[in-house]
Coordinates of C-alpha atoms and ligand atoms in Angstrom, one line a residue:
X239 CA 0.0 0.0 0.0
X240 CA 1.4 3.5 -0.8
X241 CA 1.9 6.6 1.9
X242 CA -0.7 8.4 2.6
X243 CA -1.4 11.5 4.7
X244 CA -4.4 12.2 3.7
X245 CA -7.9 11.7 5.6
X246 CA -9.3 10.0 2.7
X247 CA -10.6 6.7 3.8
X248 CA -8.6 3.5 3.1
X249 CA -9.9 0.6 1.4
X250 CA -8.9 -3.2 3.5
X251 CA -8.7 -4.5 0.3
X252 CA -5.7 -2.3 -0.4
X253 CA -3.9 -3.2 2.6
X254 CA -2.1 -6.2 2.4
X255 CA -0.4 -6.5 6.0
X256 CA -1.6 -4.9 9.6
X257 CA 1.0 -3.8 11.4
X258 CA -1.3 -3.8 14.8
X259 CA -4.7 -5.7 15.8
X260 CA -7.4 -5.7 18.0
X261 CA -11.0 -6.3 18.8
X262 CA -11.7 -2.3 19.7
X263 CA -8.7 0.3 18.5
X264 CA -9.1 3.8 20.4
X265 CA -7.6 6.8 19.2
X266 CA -6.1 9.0 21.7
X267 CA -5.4 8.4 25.2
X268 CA -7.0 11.4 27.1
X269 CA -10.4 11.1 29.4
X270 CA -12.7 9.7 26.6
X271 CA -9.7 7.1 25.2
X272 CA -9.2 5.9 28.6
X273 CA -13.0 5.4 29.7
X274 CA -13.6 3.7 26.3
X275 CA -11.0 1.4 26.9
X276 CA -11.7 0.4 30.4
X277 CA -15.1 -0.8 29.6
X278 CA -14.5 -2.4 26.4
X279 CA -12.0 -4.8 28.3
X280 CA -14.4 -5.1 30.9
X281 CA -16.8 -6.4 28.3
X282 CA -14.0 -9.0 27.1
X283 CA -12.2 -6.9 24.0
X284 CA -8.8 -7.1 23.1
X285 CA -8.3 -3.3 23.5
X286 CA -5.5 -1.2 22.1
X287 CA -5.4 2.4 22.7
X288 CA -3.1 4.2 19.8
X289 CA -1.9 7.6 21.6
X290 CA 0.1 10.6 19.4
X291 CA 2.2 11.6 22.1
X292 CA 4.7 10.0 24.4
X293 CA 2.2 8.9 27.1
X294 CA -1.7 8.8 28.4
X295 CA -3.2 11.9 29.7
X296 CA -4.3 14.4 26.8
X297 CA -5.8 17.6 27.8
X298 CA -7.6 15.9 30.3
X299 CA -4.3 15.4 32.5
X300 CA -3.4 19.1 32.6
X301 CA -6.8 19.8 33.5
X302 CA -8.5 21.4 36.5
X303 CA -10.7 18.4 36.9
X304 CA -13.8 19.6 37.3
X305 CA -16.6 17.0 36.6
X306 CA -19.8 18.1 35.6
X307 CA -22.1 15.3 38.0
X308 CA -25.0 15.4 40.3
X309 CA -28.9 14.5 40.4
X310 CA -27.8 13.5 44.1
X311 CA -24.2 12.1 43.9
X312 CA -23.0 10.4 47.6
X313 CA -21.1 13.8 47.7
X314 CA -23.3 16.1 47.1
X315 CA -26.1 14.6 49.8
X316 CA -22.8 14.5 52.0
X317 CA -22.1 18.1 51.9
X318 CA -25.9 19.1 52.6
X319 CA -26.8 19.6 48.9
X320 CA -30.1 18.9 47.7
X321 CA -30.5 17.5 44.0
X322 CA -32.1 15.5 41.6
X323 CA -31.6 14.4 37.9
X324 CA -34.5 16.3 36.7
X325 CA -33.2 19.3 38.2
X326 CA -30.2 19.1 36.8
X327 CA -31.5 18.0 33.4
X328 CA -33.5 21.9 34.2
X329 CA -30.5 23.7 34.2
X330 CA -28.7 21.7 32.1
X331 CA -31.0 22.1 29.0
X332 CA -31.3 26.3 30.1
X333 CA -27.8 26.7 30.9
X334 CA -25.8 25.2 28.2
X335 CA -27.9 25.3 25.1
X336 CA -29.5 27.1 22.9
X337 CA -30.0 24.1 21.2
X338 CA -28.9 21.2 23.3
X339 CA -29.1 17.3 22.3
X340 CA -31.7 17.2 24.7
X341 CA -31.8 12.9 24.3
X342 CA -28.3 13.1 25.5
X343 CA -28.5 16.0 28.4
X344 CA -32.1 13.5 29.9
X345 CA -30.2 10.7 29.1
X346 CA -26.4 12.0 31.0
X347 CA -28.4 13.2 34.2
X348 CA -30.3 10.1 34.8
X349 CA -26.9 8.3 34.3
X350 CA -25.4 10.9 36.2
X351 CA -25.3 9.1 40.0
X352 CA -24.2 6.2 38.6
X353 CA -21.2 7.4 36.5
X354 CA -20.1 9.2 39.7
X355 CA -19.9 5.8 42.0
X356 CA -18.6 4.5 38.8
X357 CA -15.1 7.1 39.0
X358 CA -15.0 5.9 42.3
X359 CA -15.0 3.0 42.1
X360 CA -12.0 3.0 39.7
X361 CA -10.0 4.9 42.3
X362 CA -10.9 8.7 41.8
X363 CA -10.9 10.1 45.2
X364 CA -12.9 13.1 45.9
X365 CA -12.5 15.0 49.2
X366 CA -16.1 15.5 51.2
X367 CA -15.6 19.4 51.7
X368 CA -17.3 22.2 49.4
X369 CA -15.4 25.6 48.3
X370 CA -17.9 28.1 48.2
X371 CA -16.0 31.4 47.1
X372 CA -16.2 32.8 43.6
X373 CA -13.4 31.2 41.6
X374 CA -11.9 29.1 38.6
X375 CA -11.5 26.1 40.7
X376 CA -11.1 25.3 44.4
X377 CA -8.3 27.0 46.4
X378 CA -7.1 23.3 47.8
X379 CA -8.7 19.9 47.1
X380 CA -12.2 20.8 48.1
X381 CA -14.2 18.0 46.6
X382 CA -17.3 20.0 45.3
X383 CA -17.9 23.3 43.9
X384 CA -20.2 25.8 41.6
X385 CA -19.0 25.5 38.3
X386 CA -21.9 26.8 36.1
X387 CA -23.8 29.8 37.8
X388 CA -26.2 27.6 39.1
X389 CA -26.8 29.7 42.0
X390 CA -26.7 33.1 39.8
X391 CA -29.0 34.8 37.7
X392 CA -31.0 34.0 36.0
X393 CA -30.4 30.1 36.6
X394 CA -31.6 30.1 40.3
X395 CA -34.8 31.2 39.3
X396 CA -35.0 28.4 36.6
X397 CA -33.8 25.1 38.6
X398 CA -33.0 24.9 42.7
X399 CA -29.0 25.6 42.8
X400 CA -26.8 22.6 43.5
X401 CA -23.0 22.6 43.0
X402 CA -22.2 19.7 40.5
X403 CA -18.4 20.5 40.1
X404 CA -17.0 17.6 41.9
X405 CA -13.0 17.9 41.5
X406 CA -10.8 14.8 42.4
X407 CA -8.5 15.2 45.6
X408 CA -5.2 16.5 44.0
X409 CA -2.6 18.2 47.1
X410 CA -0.1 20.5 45.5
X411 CA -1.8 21.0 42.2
X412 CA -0.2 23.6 39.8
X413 CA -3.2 24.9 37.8
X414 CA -2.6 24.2 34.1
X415 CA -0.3 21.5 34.1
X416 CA -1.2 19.5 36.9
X417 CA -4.1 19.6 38.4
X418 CA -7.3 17.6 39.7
X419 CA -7.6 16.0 35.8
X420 CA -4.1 14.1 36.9
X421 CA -6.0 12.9 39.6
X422 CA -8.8 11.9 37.4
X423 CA -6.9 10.2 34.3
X424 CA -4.2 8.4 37.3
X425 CA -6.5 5.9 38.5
X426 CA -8.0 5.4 35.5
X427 CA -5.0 4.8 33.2
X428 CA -3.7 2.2 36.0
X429 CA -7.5 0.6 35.9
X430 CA -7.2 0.3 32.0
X431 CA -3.8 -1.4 32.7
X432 CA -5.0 -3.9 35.2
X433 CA -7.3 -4.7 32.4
X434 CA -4.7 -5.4 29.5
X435 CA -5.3 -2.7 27.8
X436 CA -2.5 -2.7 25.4
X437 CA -1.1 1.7 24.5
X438 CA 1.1 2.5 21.5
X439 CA 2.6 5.9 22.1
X440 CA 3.9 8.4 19.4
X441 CA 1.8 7.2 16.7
X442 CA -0.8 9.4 14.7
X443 CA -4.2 8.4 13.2
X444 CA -4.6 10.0 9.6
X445 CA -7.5 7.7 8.4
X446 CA -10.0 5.3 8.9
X447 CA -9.9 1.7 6.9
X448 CA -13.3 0.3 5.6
X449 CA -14.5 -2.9 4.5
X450 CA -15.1 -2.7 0.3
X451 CA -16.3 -5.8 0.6
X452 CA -18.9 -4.9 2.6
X453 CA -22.4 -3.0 1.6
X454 CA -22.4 -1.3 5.2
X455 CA -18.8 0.3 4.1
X456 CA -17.8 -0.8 7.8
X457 CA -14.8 1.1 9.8
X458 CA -12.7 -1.9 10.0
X459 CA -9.3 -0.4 11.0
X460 CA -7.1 3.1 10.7
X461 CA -3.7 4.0 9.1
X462 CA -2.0 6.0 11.3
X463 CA 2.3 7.7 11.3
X464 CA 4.8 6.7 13.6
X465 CA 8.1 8.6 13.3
X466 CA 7.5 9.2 9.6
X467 CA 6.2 5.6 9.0
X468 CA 2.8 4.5 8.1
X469 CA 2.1 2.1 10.4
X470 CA -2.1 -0.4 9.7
X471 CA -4.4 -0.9 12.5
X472 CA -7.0 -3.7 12.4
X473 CA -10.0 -3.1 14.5
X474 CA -12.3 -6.6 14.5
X475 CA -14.8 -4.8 16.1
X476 CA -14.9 -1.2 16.1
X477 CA -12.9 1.9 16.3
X478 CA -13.4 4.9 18.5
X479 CA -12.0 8.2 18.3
X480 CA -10.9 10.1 20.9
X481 CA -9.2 12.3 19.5
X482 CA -10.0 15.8 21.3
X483 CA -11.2 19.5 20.0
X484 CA -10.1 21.4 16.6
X485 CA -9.1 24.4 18.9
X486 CA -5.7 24.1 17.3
X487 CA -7.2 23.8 13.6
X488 CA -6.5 27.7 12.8
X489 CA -8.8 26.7 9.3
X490 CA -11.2 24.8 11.3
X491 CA -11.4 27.6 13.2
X492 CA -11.6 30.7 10.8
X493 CA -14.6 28.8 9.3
X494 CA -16.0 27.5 12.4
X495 CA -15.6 29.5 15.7
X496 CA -13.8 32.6 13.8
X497 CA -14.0 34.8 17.2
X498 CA -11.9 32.2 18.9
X499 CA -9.0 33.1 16.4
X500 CA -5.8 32.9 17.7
X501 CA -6.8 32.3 21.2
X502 CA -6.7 28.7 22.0
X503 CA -6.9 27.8 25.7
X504 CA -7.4 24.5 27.6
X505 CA -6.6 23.1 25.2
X506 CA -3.2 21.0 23.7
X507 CA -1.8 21.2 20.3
X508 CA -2.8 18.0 19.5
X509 CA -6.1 19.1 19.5
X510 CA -6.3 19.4 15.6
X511 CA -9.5 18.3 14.5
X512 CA -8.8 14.8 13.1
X513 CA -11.6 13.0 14.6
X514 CA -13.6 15.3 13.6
X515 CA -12.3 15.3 9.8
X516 CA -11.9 11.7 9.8
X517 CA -15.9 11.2 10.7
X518 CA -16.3 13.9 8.0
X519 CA -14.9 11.6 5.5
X520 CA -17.1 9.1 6.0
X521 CA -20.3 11.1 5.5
X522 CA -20.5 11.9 9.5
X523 CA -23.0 14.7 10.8
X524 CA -21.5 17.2 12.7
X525 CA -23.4 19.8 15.6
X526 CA -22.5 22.9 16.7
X527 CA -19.3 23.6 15.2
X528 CA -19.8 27.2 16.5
X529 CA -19.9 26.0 20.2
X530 CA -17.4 27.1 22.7
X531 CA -15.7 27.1 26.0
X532 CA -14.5 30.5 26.5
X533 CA -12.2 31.7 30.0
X534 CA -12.1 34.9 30.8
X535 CA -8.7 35.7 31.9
X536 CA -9.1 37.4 35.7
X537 CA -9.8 36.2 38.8
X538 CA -13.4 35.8 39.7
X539 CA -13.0 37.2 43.4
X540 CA -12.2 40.5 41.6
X541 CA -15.2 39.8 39.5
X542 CA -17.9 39.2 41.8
X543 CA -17.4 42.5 43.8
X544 CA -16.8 44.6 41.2
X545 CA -18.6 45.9 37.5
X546 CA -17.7 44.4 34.7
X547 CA -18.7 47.5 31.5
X548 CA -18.2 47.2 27.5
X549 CA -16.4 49.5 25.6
X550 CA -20.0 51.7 25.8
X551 CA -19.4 52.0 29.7
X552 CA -22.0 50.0 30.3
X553 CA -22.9 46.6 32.1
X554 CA -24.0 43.4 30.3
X555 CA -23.2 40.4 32.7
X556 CA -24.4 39.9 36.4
X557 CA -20.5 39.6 37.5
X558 CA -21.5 37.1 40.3
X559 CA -22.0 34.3 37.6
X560 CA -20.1 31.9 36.9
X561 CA -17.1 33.1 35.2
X562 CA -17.1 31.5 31.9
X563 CA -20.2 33.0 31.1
X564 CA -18.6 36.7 31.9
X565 CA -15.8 35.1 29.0
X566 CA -18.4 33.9 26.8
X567 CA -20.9 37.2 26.9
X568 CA -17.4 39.1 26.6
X569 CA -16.3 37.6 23.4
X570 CA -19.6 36.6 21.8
X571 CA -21.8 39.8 21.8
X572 CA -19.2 42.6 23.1
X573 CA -16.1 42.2 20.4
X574 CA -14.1 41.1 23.2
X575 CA -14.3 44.5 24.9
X576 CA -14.5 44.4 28.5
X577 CA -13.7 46.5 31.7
X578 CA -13.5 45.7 35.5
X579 CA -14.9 48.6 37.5
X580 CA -14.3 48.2 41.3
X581 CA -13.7 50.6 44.3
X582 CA -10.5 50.3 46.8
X583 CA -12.1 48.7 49.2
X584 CA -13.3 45.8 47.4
X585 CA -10.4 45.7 45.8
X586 CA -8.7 44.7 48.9
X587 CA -11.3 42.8 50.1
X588 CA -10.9 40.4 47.0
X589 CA -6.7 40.9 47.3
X590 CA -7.6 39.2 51.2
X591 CA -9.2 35.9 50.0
X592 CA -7.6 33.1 48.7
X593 CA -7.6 31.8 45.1
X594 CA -6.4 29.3 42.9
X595 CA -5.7 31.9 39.8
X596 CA -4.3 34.5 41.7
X597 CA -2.1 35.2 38.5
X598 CA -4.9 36.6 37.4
X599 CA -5.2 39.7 40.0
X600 CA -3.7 42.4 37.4
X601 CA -2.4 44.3 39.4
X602 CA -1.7 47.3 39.4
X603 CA -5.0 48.6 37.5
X604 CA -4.8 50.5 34.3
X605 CA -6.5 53.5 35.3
X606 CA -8.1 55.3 38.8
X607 CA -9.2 57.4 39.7
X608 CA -10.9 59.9 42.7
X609 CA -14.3 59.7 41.5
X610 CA -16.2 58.0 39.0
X611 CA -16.1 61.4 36.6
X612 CA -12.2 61.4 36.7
X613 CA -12.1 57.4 36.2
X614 CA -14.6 57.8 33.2
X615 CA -12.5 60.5 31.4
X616 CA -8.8 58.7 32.4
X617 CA -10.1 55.6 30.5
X618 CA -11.6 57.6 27.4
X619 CA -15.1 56.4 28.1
X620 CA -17.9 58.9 26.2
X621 CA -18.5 61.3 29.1
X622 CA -21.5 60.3 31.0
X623 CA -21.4 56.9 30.1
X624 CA -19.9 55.3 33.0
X625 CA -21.4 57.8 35.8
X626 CA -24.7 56.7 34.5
X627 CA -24.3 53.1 34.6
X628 CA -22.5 53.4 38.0
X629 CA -25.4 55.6 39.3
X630 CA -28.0 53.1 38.3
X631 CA -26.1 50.4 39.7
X632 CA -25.0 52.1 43.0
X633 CA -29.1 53.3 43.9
X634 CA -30.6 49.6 43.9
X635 CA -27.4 48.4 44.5
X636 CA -28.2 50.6 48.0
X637 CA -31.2 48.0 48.6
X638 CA -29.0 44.9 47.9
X639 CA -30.7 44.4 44.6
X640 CA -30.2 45.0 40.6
X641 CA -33.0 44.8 38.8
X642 CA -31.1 44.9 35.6
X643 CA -29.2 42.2 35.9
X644 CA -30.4 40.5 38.8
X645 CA -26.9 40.1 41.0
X646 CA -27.1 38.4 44.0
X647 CA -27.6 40.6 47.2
X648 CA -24.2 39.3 49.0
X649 CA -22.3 40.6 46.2
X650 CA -24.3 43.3 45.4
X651 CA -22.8 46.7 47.1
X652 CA -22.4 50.6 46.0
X653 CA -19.3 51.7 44.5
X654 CA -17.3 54.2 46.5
X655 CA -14.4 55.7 45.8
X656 CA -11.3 55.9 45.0
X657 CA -12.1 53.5 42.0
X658 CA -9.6 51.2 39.6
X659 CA -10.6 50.8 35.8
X660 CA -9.0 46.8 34.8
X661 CA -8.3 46.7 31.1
X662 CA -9.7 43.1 30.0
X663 CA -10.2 43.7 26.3
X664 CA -9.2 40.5 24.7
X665 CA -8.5 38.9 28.1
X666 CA -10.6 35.5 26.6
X667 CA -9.3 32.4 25.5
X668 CA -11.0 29.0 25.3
X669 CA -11.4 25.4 23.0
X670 CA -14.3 24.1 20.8
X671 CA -17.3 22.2 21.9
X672 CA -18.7 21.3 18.7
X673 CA -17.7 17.9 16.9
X674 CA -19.7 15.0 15.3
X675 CA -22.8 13.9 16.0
X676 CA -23.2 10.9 18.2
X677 CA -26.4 8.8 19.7
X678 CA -26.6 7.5 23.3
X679 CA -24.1 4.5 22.7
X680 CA -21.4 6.7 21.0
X681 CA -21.9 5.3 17.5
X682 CA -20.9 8.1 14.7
X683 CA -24.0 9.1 13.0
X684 CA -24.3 9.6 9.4
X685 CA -25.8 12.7 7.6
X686 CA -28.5 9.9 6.9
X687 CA -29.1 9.4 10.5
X688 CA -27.9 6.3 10.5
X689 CA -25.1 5.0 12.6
X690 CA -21.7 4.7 10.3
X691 CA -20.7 0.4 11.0
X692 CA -18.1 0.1 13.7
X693 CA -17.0 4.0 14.3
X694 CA -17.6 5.5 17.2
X695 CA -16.3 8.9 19.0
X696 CA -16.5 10.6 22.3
X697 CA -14.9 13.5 24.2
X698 CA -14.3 17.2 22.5
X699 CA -14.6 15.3 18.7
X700 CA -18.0 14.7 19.6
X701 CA -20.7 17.5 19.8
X702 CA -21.7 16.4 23.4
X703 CA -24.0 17.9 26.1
X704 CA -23.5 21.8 25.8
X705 CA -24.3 23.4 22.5
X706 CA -23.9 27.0 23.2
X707 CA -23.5 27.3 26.4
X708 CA -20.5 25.5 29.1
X709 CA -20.1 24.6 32.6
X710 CA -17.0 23.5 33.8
X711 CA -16.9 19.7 34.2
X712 CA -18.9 18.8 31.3
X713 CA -15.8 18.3 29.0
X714 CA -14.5 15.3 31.4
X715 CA -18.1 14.7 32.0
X716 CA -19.6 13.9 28.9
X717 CA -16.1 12.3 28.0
X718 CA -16.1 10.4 30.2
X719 CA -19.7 9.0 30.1
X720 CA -19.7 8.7 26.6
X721 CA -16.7 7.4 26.8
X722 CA -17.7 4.4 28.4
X723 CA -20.5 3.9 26.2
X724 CA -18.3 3.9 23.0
X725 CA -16.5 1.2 24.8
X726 CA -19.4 -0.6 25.7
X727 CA -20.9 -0.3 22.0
X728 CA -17.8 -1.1 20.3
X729 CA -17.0 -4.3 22.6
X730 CA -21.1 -5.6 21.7
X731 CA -20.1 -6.0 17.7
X732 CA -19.6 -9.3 16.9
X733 CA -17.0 -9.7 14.7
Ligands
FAD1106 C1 -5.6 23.8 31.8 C2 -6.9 23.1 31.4 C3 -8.0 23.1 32.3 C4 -9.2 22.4 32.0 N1 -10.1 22.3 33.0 C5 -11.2 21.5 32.7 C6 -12.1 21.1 33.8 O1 -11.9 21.5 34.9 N2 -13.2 20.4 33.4 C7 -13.5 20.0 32.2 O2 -14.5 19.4 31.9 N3 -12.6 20.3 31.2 C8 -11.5 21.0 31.4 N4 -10.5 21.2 30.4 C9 -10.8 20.6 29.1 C10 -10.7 19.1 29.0 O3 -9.4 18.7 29.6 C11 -10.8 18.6 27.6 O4 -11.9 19.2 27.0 C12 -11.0 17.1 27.6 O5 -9.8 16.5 28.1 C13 -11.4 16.6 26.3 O6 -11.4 15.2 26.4 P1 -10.9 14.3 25.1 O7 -10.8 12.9 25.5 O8 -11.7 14.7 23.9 O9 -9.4 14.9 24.8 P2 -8.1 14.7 25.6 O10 -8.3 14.4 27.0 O11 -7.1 15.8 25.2 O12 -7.5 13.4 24.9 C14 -7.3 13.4 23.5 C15 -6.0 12.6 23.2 O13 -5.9 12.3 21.8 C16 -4.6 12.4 21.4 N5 -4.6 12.6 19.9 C17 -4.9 13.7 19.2 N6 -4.7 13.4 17.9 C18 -4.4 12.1 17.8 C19 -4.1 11.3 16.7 N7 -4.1 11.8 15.4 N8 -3.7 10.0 16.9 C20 -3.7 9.5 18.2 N9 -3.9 10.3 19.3 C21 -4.3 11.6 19.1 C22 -4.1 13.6 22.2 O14 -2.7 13.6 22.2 C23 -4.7 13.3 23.5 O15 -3.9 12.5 24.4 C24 -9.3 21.8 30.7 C25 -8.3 21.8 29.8 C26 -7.0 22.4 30.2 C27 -5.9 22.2 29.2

């Protein structure tokens, strides 16, 4: 057979040797790889994983670790937190859509309890203590946490708030590069292991393999690179791709996501939209290729007690929400224009708690100034602009309430003075959520609607349970959980 790189399906009948074998081949090694392959050797398949890099781990590894769980996980009802899955499935269909597979959002929070004693039960410890202050993750190892603005506007008036950010334990994290995700992908890689799960490092899918000889066109294997060589991969049963986001993809991006240009976060290199192409090749549907995660580069204690204002001086975001939502509203319908109002004293008041992304303090501030007049005018804001958006704020903001934008009372207080002006135009960053379209049991559907024979995907090459919207946790969350079902689906064929 000749070399390829393209993503141009293979025919078997053109290959004449495999290099490799297996009942269910898994491309990439991060949190969907490794759930596929756990279960598919629990349900008796020869597994090989096929991993680009030097090792297991992915984005998933370097992640925060956030899990998006609940309907009543062990740890929620032992921290005091009420929930159930049709709450969740509430907030869940509000909160990350418009638009959201809302087969696959019922479908993840009625599984939701389960997959939880599931993690644990492979080894992923979670610590039974909640972090309740504003913030990209916990300060420590707190086990539990807000990660969507469940209890913010307008959400809490939608579904009753429960914290589903459950975080394994991690001491000592370093946000970014090691973090609660280590603690997540550990146990699990060492649970695939115990299994015989057989990993091939360094070597790169390019394309799938299918059956000519067969009417269904079956995925029956992939060609893949290893140090310059093409290296062939039989699957006997299936083959699932786990191949992660196209945040990397600059043309996937420009036609795709064309705000995110040039501002991947969260996100590794390897990240290039191969899955996603290699589904495409086959005739795959895709879903909400315009779908991202977006962070918003400052720390969320500054946030919450201050203003956030567009380039017009005015507000747009309750600023006690969630973070991610201040990123995405920021990028999405602002140009990426957005400044941090706050006075002194809640300045220091935010400098005296404790956070995990205190790099993100940005200190000192761009501009002050003495009153909000003088601050206006220092930071070339259209005179008036800013003094009438802080004197609409600061009167209800008197009684505890905004009726604009419908902050929270505890974070709600007037602005004094002297005041700091924060300069967080383009301060956003973030990875794609969109990918190809997948049932309940992982199998990659067709533009037909009908599953494509033995391929199946899971993880950020998958269009999973947010559609426009994100929480943090339901990356690893929906990765994870459809991970295991691609494993489970793959492992059923009979080959
Ligand atoms: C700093 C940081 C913090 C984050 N925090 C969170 C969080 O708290 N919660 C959350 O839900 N998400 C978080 N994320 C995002 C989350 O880690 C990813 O979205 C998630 O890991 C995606 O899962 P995946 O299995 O699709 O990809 P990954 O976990 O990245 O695994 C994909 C694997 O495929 C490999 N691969 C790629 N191409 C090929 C190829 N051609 N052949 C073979 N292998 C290939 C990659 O090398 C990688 O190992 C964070 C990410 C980062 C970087």
């Amino acid at each position: 057979m000749s070399e390829t790189t393209t993503v141009r399906p293979q025919r078997a009948s053109t290959i004449d040797q495999w290099d490799f074998e297996a009942d269910v081949v898994i491309a990439g090694y991060g949190i969907a790889g490794v759930c596929a392959a756990i279960e598919a050797a629990r349900a008796g398949a020869e597994v090989l994983v096929l991993e680009r890099t030097g090792g297991w781990g992915g984005a998933a590894s370097m992640s925060g670790g956030f899990i998006y769980l609940g309907g009543g996980t062990p740890l929620q009802k032992a921290l005091g937190f009420e929930d159930s899955p049709e709450n969740m499935e509430k907030f869940m269909v509000t909160a990350l859509g418009p638009g959201v597979d809302k087969a696959k959002v019922h479908d993840y929070c009625q599984g939701s309890v389960e997959h939880f004693n599931w993690l644990v039960a492979q080894g992923v410890p979670f610590k039974e203590e909640f972090w309740g202050e504003p913030g990209w993750e916990p300060a420590h190892d707190e086990g539990l946490m807000y990660s969507g603005g469940e209890n913010a506007a307008p959400f809490s008036g939608i579904a009753t708030p429960a914290p589903r950010g459950h975080l394994p334990q991690m001491q000592n994290k370093r946000t970014g590069e090691k973090g609660g995700g280590y603690m997540l992908m550990k146990p699990l890689a060492e649970t695939a292991e115990g299994l015989g799960v057989r990993a091939e490092y360094d070597i790169r899918i390019q394309s799938l393999v299918v059956d000519d000889s067969d009417d269904a066109g079956r995925v029956v294997g992939v060609v893949a690179k290893r140090y310059g060589k093409q290296v062939t991969v039989r699957a006997r049963r299936g083959v699932v791709l786990a191949t992660g986001s196209f945040a990397y993809n600059q043309e996937m991006i420009e036609a795709y996501v064309p705000r995110l240009l040039n501002r991947p976060a969260a996100s590794i290199e390897q990240h290039d939209g191969i899955g996603i192409l290699l589904g495409q090749s086959l005739g795959a549907q895709v879903a909400h290729m315009d779908a991202a995660e977006v962070a918003f580069f400052a720390d969320p204690q500054m946030v919450a007690r201050g203003v956030i204002v567009n380039a017009r001086g005015q507000r747009f975001i309750n600023e006690d929400t969630y973070c991610g939502r201040v990123g995405q509203a920021t990028l999405n319908t602002q140009d990426n224009q957005a400044y941090l109002i706050i006075d002194e004293q809640a300045l220091e008041a935010a400098h005296a708690t404790e956070s995990a992304t205190k790099f993100f303090r940005l200190e000192p501030p761009k501009w002050t100034g003495e009153t909000v007049a003088e601050l206006e005018s220092e930071m070339g804001l259209p005179e008036g602009a800013l003094q009438a958006t802080v004197e609409v704020y600061n009167r209800f903001a008197a009684e505890g309430t905004d009726p604009l934008l419908g902050r929270r009372a505890e974070w709600t207080k007037p602005l004094g003075a002297p005041l700091a002006g924060f300069d967080l135009r383009e301060h956003t960053g973030g990875f794609t959520t969109g990918g190809l379209k997948t049932d309940l049991d992982s199998r990659v559907l067709h533009v037909s609607g009908e599953p494509i024979a033995g391929l199946f995907a899971a993880g950020r090459c998958t269009s999973g349970v947010c559609a426009g919207g994100y929480a943090s946790g339901t990356s690893l969350g929906d990765g994870s959980f459809y991970g295991r079902r691609a494993g489970q689906a793959a492992a059923a064929i009979q080959d």
